[in-house]
JSON list of C-alpha atoms in Angstrom, two decimals:
[
{"chain": "A", "resi": 1, "resn": "ARG", "atom": "CA", "xyz": [0.12, 0.24, -0.11]},
{"chain": "A", "resi": 2, "resn": "PRO", "atom": "CA", "xyz": [1.15, 3.37, -0.45]},
{"chain": "A", "resi": 3, "resn": "LEU", "atom": "CA", "xyz": [2.65, 5.29, 2.53]},
{"chain": "A", "resi": 4, "resn": "VAL", "atom": "CA", "xyz": [-0.01, 8.22, 3.30]},
{"chain": "A", "resi": 5, "resn": "ILE", "atom": "CA", "xyz": [2.09, 10.96, 5.10]},
{"chain": "A", "resi": 6, "resn": "GLU", "atom": "CA", "xyz": [-0.52, 13.13, 7.07]},
{"chain": "A", "resi": 7, "resn": "GLU", "atom": "CA", "xyz": [-0.48, 16.28, 8.75]},
{"chain": "A", "resi": 8, "resn": "VAL", "atom": "CA", "xyz": [-1.63, 16.29, 12.72]},
{"chain": "A", "resi": 9, "resn": "ALA", "atom": "CA", "xyz": [-2.21, 18.99, 14.79]},
{"chain": "A", "resi": 10, "resn": "PRO", "atom": "CA", "xyz": [0.38, 18.80, 17.75]},
{"chain": "A", "resi": 11, "resn": "ARG", "atom": "CA", "xyz": [-1.76, 18.65, 21.34]},
{"chain": "A", "resi": 12, "resn": "PRO", "atom": "CA", "xyz": [0.36, 19.68, 24.55]},
{"chain": "A", "resi": 13, "resn": "VAL", "atom": "CA", "xyz": [2.85, 16.92, 25.00]},
{"chain": "A", "resi": 14, "resn": "GLN", "atom": "CA", "xyz": [2.52, 15.31, 28.93]},
{"chain": "A", "resi": 15, "resn": "PRO", "atom": "CA", "xyz": [5.96, 14.77, 31.10]},
{"chain": "A", "resi": 16, "resn": "HIS", "atom": "CA", "xyz": [5.48, 11.11, 30.82]},
{"chain": "A", "resi": 17, "resn": "GLU", "atom": "CA", "xyz": [5.06, 11.79, 27.39]},
{"chain": "A", "resi": 18, "resn": "VAL", "atom": "CA", "xyz": [8.07, 12.71, 26.56]},
{"chain": "A", "resi": 19, "resn": "GLU", "atom": "CA", "xyz": [10.78, 10.07, 25.35]},
{"chain": "A", "resi": 20, "resn": "PRO", "atom": "CA", "xyz": [14.22, 10.57, 26.38]},
{"chain": "A", "resi": 21, "resn": "VAL", "atom": "CA", "xyz": [15.80, 8.66, 22.67]},
{"chain": "A", "resi": 22, "resn": "ALA", "atom": "CA", "xyz": [17.32, 10.50, 19.71]},
{"chain": "A", "resi": 23, "resn": "ASP", "atom": "CA", "xyz": [16.79, 7.79, 15.94]},
{"chain": "A", "resi": 24, "resn": "SER", "atom": "CA", "xyz": [16.96, 8.48, 13.69]},
{"chain": "A", "resi": 25, "resn": "ARG", "atom": "CA", "xyz": [14.30, 6.08, 11.82]},
{"chain": "A", "resi": 26, "resn": "LYS", "atom": "CA", "xyz": [11.84, 8.19, 13.25]},
{"chain": "A", "resi": 27, "resn": "GLY", "atom": "CA", "xyz": [9.61, 10.27, 11.22]},
{"chain": "A", "resi": 28, "resn": "VAL", "atom": "CA", "xyz": [12.25, 10.46, 8.78]},
{"chain": "A", "resi": 29, "resn": "PRO", "atom": "CA", "xyz": [10.86, 10.11, 5.32]},
{"chain": "A", "resi": 30, "resn": "LEU", "atom": "CA", "xyz": [11.29, 5.92, 3.79]},
{"chain": "A", "resi": 31, "resn": "ARG", "atom": "CA", "xyz": [14.54, 6.22, 0.59]},
{"chain": "A", "resi": 32, "resn": "SER", "atom": "CA", "xyz": [13.35, 3.59, -1.56]},
{"chain": "A", "resi": 33, "resn": "GLY", "atom": "CA", "xyz": [14.53, 0.36, -2.01]},
{"chain": "A", "resi": 34, "resn": "CYS", "atom": "CA", "xyz": [14.23, 0.07, 2.24]},
{"chain": "A", "resi": 35, "resn": "PRO", "atom": "CA", "xyz": [14.30, -3.29, 3.09]},
{"chain": "A", "resi": 36, "resn": "ALA", "atom": "CA", "xyz": [10.68, -4.41, 3.01]},
{"chain": "A", "resi": 37, "resn": "ARG", "atom": "CA", "xyz": [11.90, -6.27, 6.58]},
{"chain": "A", "resi": 38, "resn": "ILE", "atom": "CA", "xyz": [12.50, -3.00, 8.54]},
{"chain": "A", "resi": 39, "resn": "LEU", "atom": "CA", "xyz": [8.95, -2.49, 7.85]},
{"chain": "A", "resi": 40, "resn": "TRP", "atom": "CA", "xyz": [5.26, -2.80, 9.44]},
{"chain": "A", "resi": 41, "resn": "HIS", "atom": "CA", "xyz": [1.91, -1.16, 9.49]},
{"chain": "A", "resi": 42, "resn": "CYS", "atom": "CA", "xyz": [0.00, -0.19, 11.84]},
{"chain": "A", "resi": 43, "resn": "TYR", "atom": "CA", "xyz": [-2.69, 1.83, 11.91]},
{"chain": "A", "resi": 44, "resn": "PHE", "atom": "CA", "xyz": [-2.59, 5.06, 12.36]},
{"chain": "A", "resi": 45, "resn": "ARG", "atom": "CA", "xyz": [-2.79, 7.10, 15.70]},
{"chain": "A", "resi": 46, "resn": "PRO", "atom": "CA", "xyz": [-2.16, 10.70, 16.32]},
{"chain": "A", "resi": 47, "resn": "GLY", "atom": "CA", "xyz": [1.03, 8.66, 19.43]},
{"chain": "A", "resi": 48, "resn": "ALA", "atom": "CA", "xyz": [1.12, 5.87, 17.56]},
{"chain": "A", "resi": 49, "resn": "SER", "atom": "CA", "xyz": [5.49, 6.42, 17.77]},
{"chain": "A", "resi": 50, "resn": "GLY", "atom": "CA", "xyz": [5.37, 6.29, 21.38]},
{"chain": "A", "resi": 51, "resn": "LEU", "atom": "CA", "xyz": [5.01, 2.57, 20.90]},
{"chain": "A", "resi": 52, "resn": "TYR", "atom": "CA", "xyz": [8.76, 2.92, 19.54]},
{"chain": "A", "resi": 53, "resn": "PRO", "atom": "CA", "xyz": [10.40, 1.32, 21.25]},
{"chain": "A", "resi": 54, "resn": "ALA", "atom": "CA", "xyz": [9.23, 1.46, 25.18]},
{"chain": "A", "resi": 55, "resn": "TRP", "atom": "CA", "xyz": [7.01, -1.42, 24.77]},
{"chain": "A", "resi": 56, "resn": "GLU", "atom": "CA", "xyz": [8.52, -3.76, 23.01]},
{"chain": "A", "resi": 57, "resn": "TRP", "atom": "CA", "xyz": [11.36, -3.15, 25.54]},
{"chain": "A", "resi": 58, "resn": "SER", "atom": "CA", "xyz": [8.74, -4.35, 27.92]},
{"chain": "A", "resi": 59, "resn": "PHE", "atom": "CA", "xyz": [7.81, -7.76, 25.44]},
{"chain": "A", "resi": 60, "resn": "LEU", "atom": "CA", "xyz": [11.19, -8.67, 24.78]},
{"chain": "A", "resi": 61, "resn": "GLY", "atom": "CA", "xyz": [12.16, -7.98, 28.86]},
{"chain": "A", "resi": 62, "resn": "LEU", "atom": "CA", "xyz": [9.42, -9.00, 30.35]},
{"chain": "A", "resi": 63, "resn": "TYR", "atom": "CA", "xyz": [7.97, -12.14, 28.88]},
{"chain": "A", "resi": 64, "resn": "TRP", "atom": "CA", "xyz": [10.07, -12.76, 25.34]},
{"chain": "A", "resi": 65, "resn": "ARG", "atom": "CA", "xyz": [14.12, -13.03, 26.25]},
{"chain": "A", "resi": 66, "resn": "GLN", "atom": "CA", "xyz": [15.36, -11.70, 30.37]},
{"chain": "A", "resi": 67, "resn": "ALA", "atom": "CA", "xyz": [12.94, -11.81, 33.10]},
{"chain": "A", "resi": 68, "resn": "GLN", "atom": "CA", "xyz": [10.88, -14.78, 31.48]},
{"chain": "A", "resi": 69, "resn": "MET", "atom": "CA", "xyz": [8.15, -13.82, 34.15]},
{"chain": "A", "resi": 70, "resn": "SER", "atom": "CA", "xyz": [4.24, -15.75, 34.14]},
{"chain": "A", "resi": 71, "resn": "ALA", "atom": "CA", "xyz": [1.21, -14.87, 35.89]},
{"chain": "A", "resi": 72, "resn": "ARG", "atom": "CA", "xyz": [0.98, -14.27, 38.29]},
{"chain": "A", "resi": 73, "resn": "GLU", "atom": "CA", "xyz": [4.34, -12.86, 39.73]},
{"chain": "A", "resi": 74, "resn": "THR", "atom": "CA", "xyz": [5.14, -10.06, 40.87]},
{"chain": "A", "resi": 75, "resn": "VAL", "atom": "CA", "xyz": [7.35, -7.19, 39.61]},
{"chain": "A", "resi": 76, "resn": "LEU", "atom": "CA", "xyz": [9.36, -4.19, 40.75]},
{"chain": "A", "resi": 77, "resn": "VAL", "atom": "CA", "xyz": [9.39, -0.99, 37.96]},
{"chain": "A", "resi": 78, "resn": "THR", "atom": "CA", "xyz": [11.37, 1.48, 38.82]},
{"chain": "A", "resi": 79, "resn": "ALA", "atom": "CA", "xyz": [10.99, 4.90, 37.38]},
{"chain": "A", "resi": 80, "resn": "ALA", "atom": "CA", "xyz": [6.92, 4.51, 37.01]},
{"chain": "A", "resi": 81, "resn": "ALA", "atom": "CA", "xyz": [5.78, 6.85, 35.95]},
{"chain": "A", "resi": 82, "resn": "GLY", "atom": "CA", "xyz": [8.37, 7.28, 32.73]},
{"chain": "A", "resi": 83, "resn": "ALA", "atom": "CA", "xyz": [7.18, 6.12, 29.15]},
{"chain": "A", "resi": 84, "resn": "THR", "atom": "CA", "xyz": [8.99, 3.36, 29.23]},
{"chain": "A", "resi": 85, "resn": "GLY", "atom": "CA", "xyz": [7.85, 2.23, 32.51]},
{"chain": "A", "resi": 86, "resn": "LEU", "atom": "CA", "xyz": [4.39, 2.93, 31.79]},
{"chain": "A", "resi": 87, "resn": "ALA", "atom": "CA", "xyz": [4.85, 0.63, 29.34]},
{"chain": "A", "resi": 88, "resn": "MET", "atom": "CA", "xyz": [6.07, -2.23, 31.36]},
{"chain": "A", "resi": 89, "resn": "ILE", "atom": "CA", "xyz": [3.44, -1.66, 33.93]},
{"chain": "A", "resi": 90, "resn": "ASP", "atom": "CA", "xyz": [0.51, -2.00, 30.70]},
{"chain": "A", "resi": 91, "resn": "VAL", "atom": "CA", "xyz": [2.34, -5.30, 29.53]},
{"chain": "A", "resi": 92, "resn": "ALA", "atom": "CA", "xyz": [2.95, -6.47, 33.09]},
{"chain": "A", "resi": 93, "resn": "THR", "atom": "CA", "xyz": [-0.64, -6.18, 33.72]},
{"chain": "A", "resi": 94, "resn": "ASN", "atom": "CA", "xyz": [-2.94, -6.23, 31.18]},
{"chain": "A", "resi": 95, "resn": "ILE", "atom": "CA", "xyz": [-0.52, -9.17, 29.02]},
{"chain": "A", "resi": 96, "resn": "LEU", "atom": "CA", "xyz": [1.21, -11.03, 31.68]},
{"chain": "A", "resi": 97, "resn": "GLN", "atom": "CA", "xyz": [-1.12, -10.92, 34.29]},
{"chain": "A", "resi": 98, "resn": "ALA", "atom": "CA", "xyz": [1.13, -10.31, 37.08]},
{"chain": "A", "resi": 99, "resn": "LYS", "atom": "CA", "xyz": [1.19, -8.32, 39.65]},
{"chain": "A", "resi": 100, "resn": "VAL", "atom": "CA", "xyz": [3.33, -4.53, 39.39]},
{"chain": "A", "resi": 101, "resn": "ILE", "atom": "CA", "xyz": [4.65, -3.04, 41.99]},
{"chain": "A", "resi": 102, "resn": "ALA", "atom": "CA", "xyz": [5.70, 1.24, 40.17]},
{"chain": "A", "resi": 103, "resn": "ALA", "atom": "CA", "xyz": [8.53, 2.67, 42.24]},
{"chain": "A", "resi": 104, "resn": "ALA", "atom": "CA", "xyz": [8.58, 6.47, 41.71]},
{"chain": "A", "resi": 105, "resn": "GLY", "atom": "CA", "xyz": [10.20, 9.25, 42.98]},
{"chain": "A", "resi": 106, "resn": "SER", "atom": "CA", "xyz": [6.92, 11.21, 43.75]},
{"chain": "A", "resi": 107, "resn": "ASP", "atom": "CA", "xyz": [3.81, 10.45, 44.95]},
{"chain": "A", "resi": 108, "resn": "GLU", "atom": "CA", "xyz": [1.86, 12.25, 41.67]},
{"chain": "A", "resi": 109, "resn": "LYS", "atom": "CA", "xyz": [4.29, 10.11, 39.89]},
{"chain": "A", "resi": 110, "resn": "CYS", "atom": "CA", "xyz": [3.40, 7.71, 41.78]},
{"chain": "A", "resi": 111, "resn": "GLN", "atom": "CA", "xyz": [-0.46, 7.84, 41.40]},
{"chain": "A", "resi": 112, "resn": "LEU", "atom": "CA", "xyz": [-0.26, 8.29, 37.53]},
{"chain": "A", "resi": 113, "resn": "ALA", "atom": "CA", "xyz": [1.43, 4.51, 37.93]},
{"chain": "A", "resi": 114, "resn": "MET", "atom": "CA", "xyz": [-1.46, 3.45, 39.79]},
{"chain": "A", "resi": 115, "resn": "GLN", "atom": "CA", "xyz": [-4.38, 5.00, 37.10]},
{"chain": "A", "resi": 116, "resn": "ARG", "atom": "CA", "xyz": [-1.86, 3.46, 34.56]},
{"chain": "A", "resi": 117, "resn": "GLY", "atom": "CA", "xyz": [-2.30, -0.41, 36.38]},
{"chain": "A", "resi": 118, "resn": "ALA", "atom": "CA", "xyz": [-0.65, -1.27, 38.71]},
{"chain": "A", "resi": 119, "resn": "GLN", "atom": "CA", "xyz": [-1.79, -3.08, 42.42]},
{"chain": "A", "resi": 120, "resn": "SER", "atom": "CA", "xyz": [0.31, -0.90, 44.50]},
{"chain": "A", "resi": 121, "resn": "SER", "atom": "CA", "xyz": [3.28, 1.86, 44.80]},
{"chain": "A", "resi": 122, "resn": "VAL", "atom": "CA", "xyz": [6.45, 2.75, 46.71]},
{"chain": "A", "resi": 123, "resn": "ASN", "atom": "CA", "xyz": [7.96, 6.64, 46.80]},
{"chain": "A", "resi": 124, "resn": "TYR", "atom": "CA", "xyz": [11.71, 5.83, 46.89]},
{"chain": "A", "resi": 125, "resn": "SER", "atom": "CA", "xyz": [12.12, 9.49, 47.92]},
{"chain": "A", "resi": 126, "resn": "ARG", "atom": "CA", "xyz": [11.14, 9.00, 51.13]},
{"chain": "A", "resi": 127, "resn": "GLY", "atom": "CA", "xyz": [13.16, 6.19, 52.45]},
{"chain": "A", "resi": 128, "resn": "SER", "atom": "CA", "xyz": [14.37, 2.76, 51.90]},
{"chain": "A", "resi": 129, "resn": "LEU", "atom": "CA", "xyz": [12.57, 1.17, 49.11]},
{"chain": "A", "resi": 130, "resn": "LYS", "atom": "CA", "xyz": [14.03, -2.10, 50.29]},
{"chain": "A", "resi": 131, "resn": "GLU", "atom": "CA", "xyz": [11.60, -1.53, 53.57]},
{"chain": "A", "resi": 132, "resn": "ALA", "atom": "CA", "xyz": [9.02, -0.51, 51.01]},
{"chain": "A", "resi": 133, "resn": "VAL", "atom": "CA", "xyz": [8.51, -3.14, 49.31]},
{"chain": "A", "resi": 134, "resn": "GLY", "atom": "CA", "xyz": [8.82, -6.05, 52.13]},
{"chain": "A", "resi": 135, "resn": "LYS", "atom": "CA", "xyz": [6.35, -4.61, 53.97]},
{"chain": "A", "resi": 136, "resn": "LEU", "atom": "CA", "xyz": [4.63, -5.04, 50.67]},
{"chain": "A", "resi": 137, "resn": "VAL", "atom": "CA", "xyz": [4.95, -8.30, 49.93]},
{"chain": "A", "resi": 138, "resn": "GLY", "atom": "CA", "xyz": [6.53, -10.42, 52.59]},
{"chain": "A", "resi": 139, "resn": "SER", "atom": "CA", "xyz": [10.22, -11.69, 53.20]},
{"chain": "A", "resi": 140, "resn": "GLY", "atom": "CA", "xyz": [10.17, -13.27, 49.94]},
{"chain": "A", "resi": 141, "resn": "GLY", "atom": "CA", "xyz": [10.20, -10.47, 48.50]},
{"chain": "A", "resi": 142, "resn": "VAL", "atom": "CA", "xyz": [9.24, -9.64, 44.24]},
{"chain": "A", "resi": 143, "resn": "ASN", "atom": "CA", "xyz": [10.02, -12.12, 41.34]},
{"chain": "A", "resi": 144, "resn": "VAL", "atom": "CA", "xyz": [11.47, -9.61, 39.04]},
{"chain": "A", "resi": 145, "resn": "VAL", "atom": "CA", "xyz": [12.41, -6.43, 39.16]},
{"chain": "A", "resi": 146, "resn": "VAL", "atom": "CA", "xyz": [12.93, -3.78, 36.04]},
{"chain": "A", "resi": 147, "resn": "ASP", "atom": "CA", "xyz": [15.74, -0.83, 37.48]},
{"chain": "A", "resi": 148, "resn": "MET", "atom": "CA", "xyz": [16.21, 2.28, 34.73]},
{"chain": "A", "resi": 149, "resn": "VAL", "atom": "CA", "xyz": [17.15, 4.69, 37.97]},
{"chain": "A", "resi": 150, "resn": "GLY", "atom": "CA", "xyz": [20.61, 3.20, 38.95]},
{"chain": "A", "resi": 151, "resn": "GLY", "atom": "CA", "xyz": [22.84, 3.88, 42.05]},
{"chain": "A", "resi": 152, "resn": "ASP", "atom": "CA", "xyz": [21.24, 3.05, 45.43]},
{"chain": "A", "resi": 153, "resn": "VAL", "atom": "CA", "xyz": [17.40, 1.95, 44.18]},
{"chain": "A", "resi": 154, "resn": "PHE", "atom": "CA", "xyz": [19.25, -0.86, 41.75]},
{"chain": "A", "resi": 155, "resn": "LEU", "atom": "CA", "xyz": [21.10, -2.11, 44.88]},
{"chain": "A", "resi": 156, "resn": "GLU", "atom": "CA", "xyz": [18.25, -2.17, 47.46]},
{"chain": "A", "resi": 157, "resn": "ALA", "atom": "CA", "xyz": [16.19, -3.54, 44.55]},
{"chain": "A", "resi": 158, "resn": "LEU", "atom": "CA", "xyz": [18.43, -6.48, 43.83]},
{"chain": "A", "resi": 159, "resn": "ARG", "atom": "CA", "xyz": [16.89, -9.45, 42.81]},
{"chain": "A", "resi": 160, "resn": "ARG", "atom": "CA", "xyz": [15.65, -11.37, 39.10]},
{"chain": "A", "resi": 161, "resn": "MET", "atom": "CA", "xyz": [16.63, -8.00, 37.45]},
{"chain": "A", "resi": 162, "resn": "VAL", "atom": "CA", "xyz": [16.03, -6.49, 33.89]},
{"chain": "A", "resi": 163, "resn": "VAL", "atom": "CA", "xyz": [18.48, -3.12, 34.11]},
{"chain": "A", "resi": 164, "resn": "ILE", "atom": "CA", "xyz": [16.95, -0.61, 31.66]},
{"chain": "A", "resi": 165, "resn": "GLY", "atom": "CA", "xyz": [18.37, 2.16, 32.30]},
{"chain": "A", "resi": 166, "resn": "PHE", "atom": "CA", "xyz": [20.74, 4.46, 34.57]},
{"chain": "A", "resi": 167, "resn": "ALA", "atom": "CA", "xyz": [18.43, 7.75, 35.30]},
{"chain": "A", "resi": 168, "resn": "GLY", "atom": "CA", "xyz": [19.98, 8.66, 38.10]},
{"chain": "A", "resi": 169, "resn": "GLY", "atom": "CA", "xyz": [22.46, 9.95, 36.71]},
{"chain": "A", "resi": 170, "resn": "THR", "atom": "CA", "xyz": [24.91, 7.13, 39.15]},
{"chain": "A", "resi": 171, "resn": "ILE", "atom": "CA", "xyz": [25.65, 3.61, 37.14]},
{"chain": "A", "resi": 172, "resn": "ALA", "atom": "CA", "xyz": [25.76, 0.53, 40.49]},
{"chain": "A", "resi": 173, "resn": "SER", "atom": "CA", "xyz": [28.31, -1.90, 40.37]},
{"chain": "A", "resi": 174, "resn": "VAL", "atom": "CA", "xyz": [26.80, -5.13, 42.10]},
{"chain": "A", "resi": 175, "resn": "PRO", "atom": "CA", "xyz": [29.52, -7.48, 44.04]},
{"chain": "A", "resi": 176, "resn": "ALA", "atom": "CA", "xyz": [29.53, -10.51, 43.06]},
{"chain": "A", "resi": 177, "resn": "ASN", "atom": "CA", "xyz": [28.96, -12.38, 46.00]},
{"chain": "A", "resi": 178, "resn": "LEU", "atom": "CA", "xyz": [25.46, -10.81, 47.08]},
{"chain": "A", "resi": 179, "resn": "LEU", "atom": "CA", "xyz": [24.76, -12.46, 43.59]},
{"chain": "A", "resi": 180, "resn": "LEU", "atom": "CA", "xyz": [25.98, -15.66, 45.05]},
{"chain": "A", "resi": 181, "resn": "LEU", "atom": "CA", "xyz": [24.52, -16.11, 48.62]},
{"chain": "A", "resi": 182, "resn": "LYS", "atom": "CA", "xyz": [20.84, -14.17, 47.42]},
{"chain": "A", "resi": 183, "resn": "ASN", "atom": "CA", "xyz": [20.77, -16.53, 44.33]},
{"chain": "A", "resi": 184, "resn": "VAL", "atom": "CA", "xyz": [20.37, -14.18, 41.63]},
{"chain": "A", "resi": 185, "resn": "THR", "atom": "CA", "xyz": [20.59, -12.94, 37.85]},
{"chain": "A", "resi": 186, "resn": "VAL", "atom": "CA", "xyz": [21.35, -9.31, 36.79]},
{"chain": "A", "resi": 187, "resn": "MET", "atom": "CA", "xyz": [20.77, -8.86, 32.45]},
{"chain": "A", "resi": 188, "resn": "GLY", "atom": "CA", "xyz": [21.33, -6.25, 29.84]},
{"chain": "A", "resi": 189, "resn": "LEU", "atom": "CA", "xyz": [18.16, -5.03, 28.11]},
{"chain": "A", "resi": 190, "resn": "TYR", "atom": "CA", "xyz": [20.19, -2.72, 25.13]},
{"chain": "A", "resi": 191, "resn": "TRP", "atom": "CA", "xyz": [16.52, -3.43, 22.75]},
{"chain": "A", "resi": 192, "resn": "GLY", "atom": "CA", "xyz": [18.08, -1.30, 20.28]},
{"chain": "A", "resi": 193, "resn": "ARG", "atom": "CA", "xyz": [20.92, -4.59, 19.09]},
{"chain": "A", "resi": 194, "resn": "TYR", "atom": "CA", "xyz": [18.95, -7.48, 18.42]},
{"chain": "A", "resi": 195, "resn": "ARG", "atom": "CA", "xyz": [18.49, -5.19, 15.15]},
{"chain": "A", "resi": 196, "resn": "HIS", "atom": "CA", "xyz": [21.03, -6.36, 14.62]},
{"chain": "A", "resi": 197, "resn": "GLN", "atom": "CA", "xyz": [22.08, -8.84, 16.66]},
{"chain": "A", "resi": 198, "resn": "ASN", "atom": "CA", "xyz": [18.81, -11.27, 16.68]},
{"chain": "A", "resi": 199, "resn": "PHE", "atom": "CA", "xyz": [16.49, -10.32, 14.01]},
{"chain": "A", "resi": 200, "resn": "PRO", "atom": "CA", "xyz": [13.82, -12.70, 14.56]},
{"chain": "A", "resi": 201, "resn": "ILE", "atom": "CA", "xyz": [13.33, -11.64, 18.29]},
{"chain": "A", "resi": 202, "resn": "PHE", "atom": "CA", "xyz": [13.46, -7.66, 17.71]},
{"chain": "A", "resi": 203, "resn": "SER", "atom": "CA", "xyz": [11.20, -7.99, 15.38]},
{"chain": "A", "resi": 204, "resn": "ARG", "atom": "CA", "xyz": [9.02, -10.16, 16.92]},
{"chain": "A", "resi": 205, "resn": "SER", "atom": "CA", "xyz": [9.04, -8.47, 20.19]},
{"chain": "A", "resi": 206, "resn": "LEU", "atom": "CA", "xyz": [7.86, -5.21, 17.88]},
{"chain": "A", "resi": 207, "resn": "SER", "atom": "CA", "xyz": [4.95, -7.57, 16.32]},
{"chain": "A", "resi": 208, "resn": "SER", "atom": "CA", "xyz": [3.91, -7.60, 19.42]},
{"chain": "A", "resi": 209, "resn": "ALA", "atom": "CA", "xyz": [3.61, -4.15, 20.74]},
{"chain": "A", "resi": 210, "resn": "LEU", "atom": "CA", "xyz": [1.66, -3.54, 17.37]}
]
């Protein structure tokens, strides 16, 4: 089908809709001869470009590869009110039927995450994230952590973890003895690299999001 370019009137952008990713493939006219395998048909609607890459990260990180979550497990999502955090909540709650604890740095952000489907929330600017989560789930802790903050939040939340970013500004180091004693796994997720190194997985995550 021919590519139709439409002009859409702008609207105010909310803080959680801002995506801090500079990507040359977003909103750029395609040259003749573009490989068909990197094109996906998507029903047009304003804001559809926001699917990329937040929801793809979510499908890949929670289900297809990294965490491999199952229904009824509990996931802790840090920076939960951001674009990727809200996508994680959406996929975990509505697709995987998992329980979500949203962690954010203000009451307003926690409220937004709850409105989007999280079952409970923690404001980690008020004290220990570990203690607050422990009160919600008990000594067994959560099953999976998706961390986009880094620093002290990363160390407090150490579990079966998927690392996506370092919004807190500090890249934490993990003592190997903690991985051994806690029997936990820490996995990184750089979704864009899958396009070149494992295209079938890249394609599957994008198709799932669409």
